Amino acid sequence: MKIGFIGLGNMGMPMALQLVRAGHEVYGKNRSLGKEEAFVANGGKAASSYTQLAQEMDVVITCLPMPADVEQVYLGAGGLLEAARAGLTFVDCSTVSPELSKVLFDASLKAEVQFLDAPVSGGTTGAASGTLTIMVGGVEETYNQVLPILQAMGKQIHYVGEAGSGSAVKLINQLMVGIHTQATSEALSLAEQFGLDQEQVFQILNLSFAQSKIMERHYSQFIAEQNYEPGFAIRLLSKDLNLAIEAANAKGVHTVMGSRVKALLQRAISEGHGDHDMAGMYVYQQERDQRRREHGELKHFAVFLPMLDPEKSVTYREEHLAFLSERRQAGMLLANGRFVDGAGGLVIYRAGSQEEVEQWVKQDPYIIHQARSYEIHEWDIVLADE
């Protein structure tokens, strides 16, 4: 069978090579030529274009890092659907929203081709060994037709329902991966502060109810080795958590822990950890703990922004929101919002001192351009039970 494979990255390359080893004729396509050359050196073939793949292959598999990449490859000018021949089957192994998977499914039907969303779990180790878990959404008949191909890449293959269902299961998986990653980071940091032998603690936890595959992966492959070269980078986990929480919000599910982990991932990225493996959240946890021991607990400050000039507030609103977004990404901002009666707005900052907050406030475009004035009050926050 002739298979096209788009996306020869950390996951895609070993997945495509598993198909080569299974005896398929596989044509690889990647943005960087070096990846294609490495694929050819290991028995694959290089595709000339998306058009070639869409017209000459039996099945085209995509494994791309970001939803925007997936949209462009399928729906963009010169993309797969523009050139797809009738009867072709697409299999998207990327992590995207269920909504995007449904859009691609519907667009494929109009082009008289089949589409499956088939995201994977198991990391680079699972990709290299052909033991991935693959969760598949779409038409079951199409799933049965491509099952032998999926079995060349994974050992646990699950058909889970209509289009978008595979992506939904993957986001649920990633929600738990994020939470387990943070739990591992906090637990091992606490063990270190108690002066315990981390290897011994890990062995105990790994045989207790605290055991998780994420803890085993993070500790054995990264933390114990003190090596955080990415198998799966923090920035990608952050992207997945964003998608998972957006999906949860759309379904009315309040993800308390997931939202807090999402914020921590964003802060870690803003402090330079984004390209480290997700196990590197342990390093970020240690850095945060050290700062807290040196400088004490962060305080909360409520900043009231009374209206001065409604016209200027409209003019500089986007700049103000961009400024707040930067503060949020840096972990400085807890919440913000406007008063619906037009009186102004409220911003809740986290900081070590009121002086620090005032320095930030004076950089706000609303303040610089005199659209608003400001009042700062230290706030002794008390949270209600969720």
Tab-separated table of C-alpha atoms in Angstrom:
chain	number	residue	atom	x	y	z
A	1	MET	CA	0.000	0.000	0.000
A	2	LYS	CA	1.226	3.510	-0.831
A	3	ILE	CA	1.121	5.792	2.204
A	4	GLY	CA	1.913	9.478	2.477
A	5	PHE	CA	3.165	10.781	5.819
A	6	ILE	CA	3.259	14.528	6.548
A	7	GLY	CA	5.165	15.674	9.642
A	8	LEU	CA	8.461	13.874	10.305
A	9	GLY	CA	9.074	15.331	13.758
A	10	ASN	CA	9.865	13.690	17.087
A	11	MET	CA	6.700	11.590	16.858
A	12	GLY	CA	6.083	11.458	13.116
A	13	MET	CA	9.497	10.162	12.062
A	14	PRO	CA	9.439	6.962	14.166
A	15	MET	CA	5.780	6.387	13.289
A	16	ALA	CA	6.536	6.650	9.569
A	17	LEU	CA	9.523	4.340	9.920
A	18	GLN	CA	7.310	1.722	11.584
A	19	LEU	CA	5.193	1.756	8.415
A	20	VAL	CA	8.324	1.304	6.281
A	21	ARG	CA	9.371	-1.672	8.414
A	22	ALA	CA	5.901	-3.158	7.971
A	23	GLY	CA	6.535	-3.304	4.227
A	24	HIS	CA	4.549	-0.278	3.049
A	25	GLU	CA	5.749	2.147	0.383
A	26	VAL	CA	5.877	5.371	2.407
A	27	TYR	CA	6.410	8.882	1.038
A	28	GLY	CA	7.391	11.451	3.673
A	29	LYS	CA	6.907	15.231	3.604
A	30	ASN	CA	8.276	17.723	6.121
A	31	ARG	CA	8.962	21.445	6.244
A	32	SER	CA	12.669	20.847	6.884
A	33	LEU	CA	14.536	19.059	4.104
A	34	GLY	CA	16.914	17.435	6.595
A	35	LYS	CA	14.103	15.354	8.074
A	36	GLU	CA	13.100	14.112	4.627
A	37	GLU	CA	16.710	13.164	3.858
A	38	ALA	CA	16.929	11.216	7.135
A	39	PHE	CA	13.670	9.444	6.288
A	40	VAL	CA	14.963	8.439	2.850
A	41	ALA	CA	18.234	7.225	4.386
A	42	ASN	CA	16.170	4.853	6.535
A	43	GLY	CA	14.141	3.323	3.729
A	44	GLY	CA	11.405	5.871	3.067
A	45	LYS	CA	10.789	7.993	-0.020
A	46	ALA	CA	10.517	11.774	-0.311
A	47	ALA	CA	7.271	13.313	-1.541
A	48	SER	CA	7.519	16.245	-3.929
A	49	SER	CA	4.347	18.021	-2.783
A	50	TYR	CA	1.030	17.723	-1.001
A	51	THR	CA	-0.538	17.442	-4.455
A	52	GLN	CA	1.501	14.330	-5.232
A	53	LEU	CA	0.390	12.729	-1.985
A	54	ALA	CA	-3.260	13.683	-2.478
A	55	GLN	CA	-3.345	12.258	-6.001
A	56	GLU	CA	-1.102	9.186	-5.825
A	57	MET	CA	-1.424	7.689	-2.319
A	58	ASP	CA	-3.956	5.243	-0.918
A	59	VAL	CA	-3.754	6.777	2.558
A	60	VAL	CA	-2.239	10.061	3.772
A	61	ILE	CA	-1.340	10.405	7.464
A	62	THR	CA	-0.625	13.745	9.123
A	63	CYS	CA	1.171	14.248	12.435
A	64	LEU	CA	1.668	17.973	12.993
A	65	PRO	CA	2.453	20.068	16.095
A	66	MET	CA	-0.147	22.847	16.009
A	67	PRO	CA	-3.818	23.108	14.943
A	68	ALA	CA	-2.907	25.966	12.577
A	69	ASP	CA	-0.474	23.623	10.812
A	70	VAL	CA	-3.216	21.036	10.382
A	71	GLU	CA	-5.649	23.599	8.975
A	72	GLN	CA	-3.078	24.874	6.510
A	73	VAL	CA	-2.052	21.426	5.279
A	74	TYR	CA	-5.644	20.295	4.714
A	75	LEU	CA	-7.540	23.478	3.862
A	76	GLY	CA	-4.918	25.955	2.668
A	77	ALA	CA	-4.064	26.855	-0.913
A	78	GLY	CA	-2.243	23.917	-2.457
A	79	GLY	CA	-3.332	21.755	0.464
A	80	LEU	CA	-4.469	18.159	0.561
A	81	LEU	CA	-8.189	18.664	0.067
A	82	GLU	CA	-7.702	20.962	-2.899
A	83	ALA	CA	-6.007	18.156	-4.855
A	84	ALA	CA	-7.500	15.019	-3.268
A	85	ARG	CA	-8.627	12.270	-5.618
A	86	ALA	CA	-11.895	10.520	-4.859
A	87	GLY	CA	-11.518	7.475	-2.633
A	88	LEU	CA	-8.441	8.687	-0.749
A	89	THR	CA	-8.340	8.280	3.044
A	90	PHE	CA	-6.837	10.858	5.398
A	91	VAL	CA	-5.751	9.973	8.937
A	92	ASP	CA	-4.836	12.876	11.226
A	93	CYS	CA	-2.716	11.847	14.217
A	94	SER	CA	-2.248	15.439	15.438
A	95	THR	CA	-3.691	16.738	18.705
A	96	VAL	CA	-6.379	19.264	17.777
A	97	SER	CA	-9.846	20.227	18.949
A	98	PRO	CA	-12.816	17.944	18.237
A	99	GLU	CA	-14.360	20.880	16.379
A	100	LEU	CA	-11.450	21.091	13.932
A	101	SER	CA	-11.584	17.325	13.389
A	102	LYS	CA	-15.289	17.629	12.527
A	103	VAL	CA	-14.574	20.485	10.102
A	104	LEU	CA	-11.964	18.360	8.330
A	105	PHE	CA	-14.312	15.369	8.283
A	106	ASP	CA	-17.087	17.414	6.670
A	107	ALA	CA	-14.695	18.998	4.165
A	108	SER	CA	-13.377	15.552	3.251
A	109	LEU	CA	-16.877	14.223	2.607
A	110	LYS	CA	-17.505	17.110	0.198
A	111	ALA	CA	-14.279	16.176	-1.602
A	112	GLU	CA	-15.440	12.524	-1.761
A	113	VAL	CA	-12.614	11.305	0.491
A	114	GLN	CA	-12.578	9.737	3.946
A	115	PHE	CA	-11.166	11.285	7.120
A	116	LEU	CA	-10.309	9.839	10.526
A	117	ASP	CA	-9.083	11.723	13.572
A	118	ALA	CA	-6.589	9.351	15.176
A	119	PRO	CA	-4.405	11.096	17.772
A	120	VAL	CA	-1.806	9.004	19.573
A	121	SER	CA	-0.421	8.610	23.088
A	122	GLY	CA	2.749	6.925	24.255
A	123	GLY	CA	5.415	9.499	23.494
A	124	THR	CA	8.543	9.108	21.424
A	125	THR	CA	9.339	5.818	23.168
A	126	GLY	CA	6.008	4.343	22.082
A	127	ALA	CA	6.424	5.737	18.573
A	128	ALA	CA	9.880	4.177	18.232
A	129	SER	CA	8.718	0.790	19.503
A	130	GLY	CA	5.405	0.741	17.646
A	131	THR	CA	3.426	0.473	20.883
A	132	LEU	CA	1.376	3.677	20.738
A	133	THR	CA	-2.206	3.943	21.922
A	134	ILE	CA	-4.335	5.299	19.071
A	135	MET	CA	-7.862	6.633	19.597
A	136	VAL	CA	-9.916	6.945	16.428
A	137	GLY	CA	-13.009	8.921	15.466
A	138	GLY	CA	-14.885	8.825	12.155
A	139	VAL	CA	-16.772	6.270	10.078
A	140	GLU	CA	-16.243	2.780	11.505
A	141	GLU	CA	-16.032	1.186	8.061
A	142	THR	CA	-13.131	3.506	7.204
A	143	TYR	CA	-11.489	2.640	10.525
A	144	ASN	CA	-11.705	-1.080	9.728
A	145	GLN	CA	-10.109	-0.496	6.323
A	146	VAL	CA	-7.049	1.313	7.731
A	147	LEU	CA	-6.737	-0.761	10.929
A	148	PRO	CA	-3.757	-2.792	9.586
A	149	ILE	CA	-1.886	0.482	9.008
A	150	LEU	CA	-2.666	1.715	12.510
A	151	GLN	CA	-1.543	-1.620	13.946
A	152	ALA	CA	1.896	-1.077	12.407
A	153	MET	CA	2.260	2.042	14.581
A	154	GLY	CA	0.464	1.068	17.784
A	155	LYS	CA	-0.618	-1.794	19.983
A	156	GLN	CA	-3.730	-0.343	21.616
A	157	ILE	CA	-6.050	0.777	18.811
A	158	HIS	CA	-9.511	1.971	19.811
A	159	TYR	CA	-12.432	3.084	17.670
A	160	VAL	CA	-14.285	5.516	19.945
A	161	GLY	CA	-17.090	6.982	17.826
A	162	GLU	CA	-18.035	9.608	15.271
A	163	ALA	CA	-15.729	12.294	13.878
A	164	GLY	CA	-14.069	14.315	16.632
A	165	SER	CA	-14.338	11.530	19.207
A	166	GLY	CA	-10.697	10.514	18.866
A	167	SER	CA	-9.593	14.098	19.423
A	168	ALA	CA	-11.891	14.368	22.447
A	169	VAL	CA	-10.370	11.282	24.088
A	170	LYS	CA	-6.857	12.609	23.391
A	171	LEU	CA	-7.645	15.927	25.088
A	172	ILE	CA	-9.004	14.071	28.123
A	173	ASN	CA	-5.743	12.115	28.167
A	174	GLN	CA	-3.699	15.315	27.941
A	175	LEU	CA	-5.687	16.931	30.736
A	176	MET	CA	-4.632	14.078	33.014
A	177	VAL	CA	-1.050	14.135	31.674
A	178	GLY	CA	-0.790	17.786	32.673
A	179	ILE	CA	-2.206	17.209	36.147
A	180	HIS	CA	-0.013	14.131	36.725
A	181	THR	CA	3.019	16.086	35.538
A	182	GLN	CA	2.412	18.771	38.149
A	183	ALA	CA	1.677	16.170	40.847
A	184	THR	CA	4.999	14.472	40.079
A	185	SER	CA	6.834	17.802	40.212
A	186	GLU	CA	5.367	18.742	43.588
A	187	ALA	CA	5.793	15.278	45.124
A	188	LEU	CA	9.453	14.898	44.185
A	189	SER	CA	10.236	18.480	45.226
A	190	LEU	CA	8.674	17.763	48.616
A	191	ALA	CA	10.709	14.552	48.927
A	192	GLU	CA	13.884	16.536	48.278
A	193	GLN	CA	13.055	19.112	50.946
A	194	PHE	CA	12.491	16.293	53.455
A	195	GLY	CA	16.004	15.059	52.639
A	196	LEU	CA	14.696	11.728	51.335
A	197	ASP	CA	16.391	9.566	48.741
A	198	GLN	CA	14.438	10.353	45.559
A	199	GLU	CA	15.156	7.012	43.934
A	200	GLN	CA	13.773	5.198	46.953
A	201	VAL	CA	10.730	7.463	47.115
A	202	PHE	CA	10.081	6.881	43.430
A	203	GLN	CA	10.307	3.090	43.856
A	204	ILE	CA	7.840	3.222	46.758
A	205	LEU	CA	5.378	5.478	44.944
A	206	ASN	CA	5.667	3.381	41.805
A	207	LEU	CA	4.348	0.392	43.745
A	208	SER	CA	1.617	2.324	45.555
A	209	PHE	CA	-1.685	3.929	44.613
A	210	ALA	CA	0.311	7.028	43.631
A	211	GLN	CA	1.802	5.174	40.659
A	212	SER	CA	1.326	6.673	37.202
A	213	LYS	CA	2.950	6.182	33.815
A	214	ILE	CA	3.702	9.897	33.746
A	215	MET	CA	5.604	9.745	37.031
A	216	GLU	CA	7.546	6.714	35.790
A	217	ARG	CA	8.363	8.431	32.496
A	218	HIS	CA	9.341	11.752	34.005
A	219	TYR	CA	11.496	10.348	36.780
A	220	SER	CA	13.196	7.474	34.980
A	221	GLN	CA	13.876	9.154	31.641
A	222	PHE	CA	14.435	12.768	32.654
A	223	ILE	CA	14.584	13.762	36.332
A	224	ALA	CA	16.928	10.969	37.431
A	225	GLU	CA	19.087	11.664	34.369
A	226	GLN	CA	18.941	15.459	34.864
A	227	ASN	CA	18.335	15.744	31.136
A	228	TYR	CA	15.375	17.711	29.797
A	229	GLU	CA	15.894	17.481	26.042
A	230	PRO	CA	12.325	17.329	24.766
A	231	GLY	CA	10.544	14.160	23.931
A	232	PHE	CA	7.377	16.239	24.371
A	233	ALA	CA	7.980	19.900	25.103
A	234	ILE	CA	6.267	22.011	27.754
A	235	ARG	CA	5.003	24.390	25.070
A	236	LEU	CA	3.200	21.490	23.361
A	237	LEU	CA	1.656	20.293	26.623
A	238	SER	CA	0.501	23.871	27.206
A	239	LYS	CA	-1.124	23.900	23.769
A	240	ASP	CA	-2.909	20.637	24.543
A	241	LEU	CA	-4.129	21.878	27.952
A	242	ASN	CA	-5.488	25.009	26.298
A	243	LEU	CA	-7.435	22.859	23.844
A	244	ALA	CA	-8.674	20.535	26.605
A	245	ILE	CA	-9.912	23.373	28.785
A	246	GLU	CA	-11.581	25.135	25.854
A	247	ALA	CA	-13.385	21.882	25.078
A	248	ALA	CA	-14.374	21.441	28.729
A	249	ASN	CA	-15.697	24.994	28.941
A	250	ALA	CA	-17.763	24.416	25.804
A	251	LYS	CA	-19.323	21.379	27.502
A	252	GLY	CA	-19.906	23.152	30.826
A	253	VAL	CA	-17.253	21.171	32.715
A	254	HIS	CA	-15.285	23.228	35.251
A	255	THR	CA	-11.667	22.011	35.217
A	256	VAL	CA	-10.297	23.384	38.486
A	257	MET	CA	-6.987	21.512	38.531
A	258	GLY	CA	-6.561	21.618	34.773
A	259	SER	CA	-6.952	25.399	34.694
A	260	ARG	CA	-4.365	25.840	37.432
A	261	VAL	CA	-1.893	23.574	35.665
A	262	LYS	CA	-2.550	25.464	32.427
A	263	ALA	CA	-1.563	28.706	34.167
A	264	LEU	CA	1.608	27.107	35.574
A	265	LEU	CA	2.597	25.841	32.124
A	266	GLN	CA	2.140	29.321	30.690
A	267	ARG	CA	4.320	30.801	33.431
A	268	ALA	CA	7.003	28.176	32.845
A	269	ILE	CA	7.048	29.078	29.153
A	270	SER	CA	7.318	32.800	29.945
A	271	GLU	CA	10.335	32.039	32.143
A	272	GLY	CA	12.192	30.167	29.424
A	273	HIS	CA	11.188	26.523	29.972
A	274	GLY	CA	8.934	26.108	26.929
A	275	ASP	CA	11.360	24.018	24.862
A	276	HIS	CA	12.265	21.697	27.751
A	277	ASP	CA	10.592	18.316	28.049
A	278	MET	CA	7.385	18.429	30.077
A	279	ALA	CA	9.239	16.622	32.879
A	280	GLY	CA	11.093	19.929	33.223
A	281	MET	CA	8.096	21.235	35.172
A	282	TYR	CA	9.955	19.640	38.088
A	283	VAL	CA	12.806	22.125	37.531
A	284	TYR	CA	10.330	24.985	37.306
A	285	GLN	CA	8.695	23.815	40.543
A	286	GLN	CA	12.078	23.918	42.259
A	287	GLU	CA	12.752	27.423	40.965
A	288	ARG	CA	9.372	28.671	42.198
A	289	ASP	CA	9.889	27.047	45.591
A	290	GLN	CA	13.338	28.604	45.910
A	291	ARG	CA	11.993	32.063	45.116
A	292	ARG	CA	9.268	31.605	47.697
A	293	ARG	CA	11.761	30.550	50.345
A	294	GLU	CA	13.898	33.592	49.558
A	295	HIS	CA	11.192	36.210	49.139
A	296	GLY	CA	8.172	34.835	50.973
A	297	GLU	CA	4.639	34.249	49.732
A	298	LEU	CA	3.322	36.443	46.930
A	299	LYS	CA	0.584	38.868	47.931
A	300	HIS	CA	-2.535	39.827	45.997
A	301	PHE	CA	-3.314	43.400	45.002
A	302	ALA	CA	-6.616	44.718	43.685
A	303	VAL	CA	-6.128	47.574	41.220
A	304	PHE	CA	-9.227	49.661	40.575
A	305	LEU	CA	-9.072	51.533	37.250
A	306	PRO	CA	-11.749	54.293	37.437
A	307	MET	CA	-12.909	55.752	34.127
A	308	LEU	CA	-11.371	59.084	33.137
A	309	ASP	CA	-11.909	59.282	29.379
A	310	PRO	CA	-14.326	56.834	27.698
A	311	GLU	CA	-13.090	57.698	24.186
A	312	LYS	CA	-9.453	57.036	25.105
A	313	SER	CA	-10.518	53.826	26.823
A	314	VAL	CA	-11.978	52.616	23.527
A	315	THR	CA	-8.909	53.769	21.585
A	316	TYR	CA	-6.391	52.033	23.857
A	317	ARG	CA	-8.464	49.000	24.838
A	318	GLU	CA	-6.564	46.534	22.609
A	319	GLU	CA	-3.196	47.807	23.842
A	320	HIS	CA	-4.434	47.514	27.435
A	321	LEU	CA	-5.617	43.936	26.891
A	322	ALA	CA	-2.319	43.010	25.203
A	323	PHE	CA	-0.479	44.455	28.206
A	324	LEU	CA	-2.596	42.370	30.591
A	325	SER	CA	-2.034	39.283	28.446
A	326	GLU	CA	1.724	39.715	28.863
A	327	ARG	CA	1.290	40.008	32.643
A	328	ARG	CA	-0.889	36.889	32.645
A	329	GLN	CA	1.637	34.889	30.632
A	330	ALA	CA	4.319	35.927	33.130
A	331	GLY	CA	2.197	34.692	36.044
A	332	MET	CA	1.635	38.187	37.465
A	333	LEU	CA	-2.103	38.456	36.784
A	334	LEU	CA	-4.824	36.528	38.614
A	335	ALA	CA	-7.931	38.110	37.070
A	336	ASN	CA	-9.246	41.162	35.281
A	337	GLY	CA	-12.510	42.561	33.975
A	338	ARG	CA	-14.574	45.651	33.317
A	339	PHE	CA	-17.539	46.985	35.280
A	340	VAL	CA	-20.654	46.745	33.123
A	341	ASP	CA	-21.924	50.100	34.418
A	342	GLY	CA	-18.989	51.862	32.743
A	343	ALA	CA	-17.304	52.875	35.985
A	344	GLY	CA	-13.985	51.316	34.961
A	345	GLY	CA	-12.399	47.970	35.652
A	346	LEU	CA	-10.576	45.789	38.169
A	347	VAL	CA	-7.272	43.926	37.856
A	348	ILE	CA	-5.946	41.462	40.443
A	349	TYR	CA	-2.163	41.147	40.463
A	350	ARG	CA	0.199	38.798	42.325
A	351	ALA	CA	3.417	40.385	43.555
A	352	GLY	CA	5.840	40.726	46.441
A	353	SER	CA	5.013	44.362	47.196
A	354	GLN	CA	2.674	47.211	46.339
A	355	GLU	CA	5.624	49.125	44.890
A	356	GLU	CA	6.187	46.328	42.389
A	357	VAL	CA	2.526	46.423	41.334
A	358	GLU	CA	2.588	50.189	40.933
A	359	GLN	CA	5.534	49.870	38.551
A	360	TRP	CA	3.446	47.505	36.413
A	361	VAL	CA	0.335	49.701	36.575
A	362	LYS	CA	2.274	52.715	35.349
A	363	GLN	CA	3.170	50.716	32.212
A	364	ASP	CA	-0.517	50.073	31.415
A	365	PRO	CA	-1.527	51.950	28.214
A	366	TYR	CA	-4.702	53.084	29.991
A	367	ILE	CA	-2.577	54.886	32.571
A	368	ILE	CA	0.075	56.154	30.157
A	369	HIS	CA	-2.599	57.793	27.955
A	370	GLN	CA	-4.754	58.956	30.903
A	371	ALA	CA	-7.782	56.916	29.888
A	372	ARG	CA	-8.064	55.703	33.493
A	373	SER	CA	-6.738	56.583	36.929
A	374	TYR	CA	-5.825	53.891	39.456
A	375	GLU	CA	-6.114	52.828	43.063
A	376	ILE	CA	-4.082	49.932	44.500
A	377	HIS	CA	-5.211	47.942	47.539
A	378	GLU	CA	-3.503	44.912	49.047
A	379	TRP	CA	-6.109	42.155	49.102
A	380	ASP	CA	-6.262	39.359	51.659
A	381	ILE	CA	-7.915	36.891	49.344
A	382	VAL	CA	-10.204	34.149	50.714
A	383	LEU	CA	-11.367	31.623	48.121
A	384	ALA	CA	-14.693	29.816	48.444
A	385	ASP	CA	-14.731	26.037	48.110
A	386	GLU	CA	-15.084	24.935	44.492
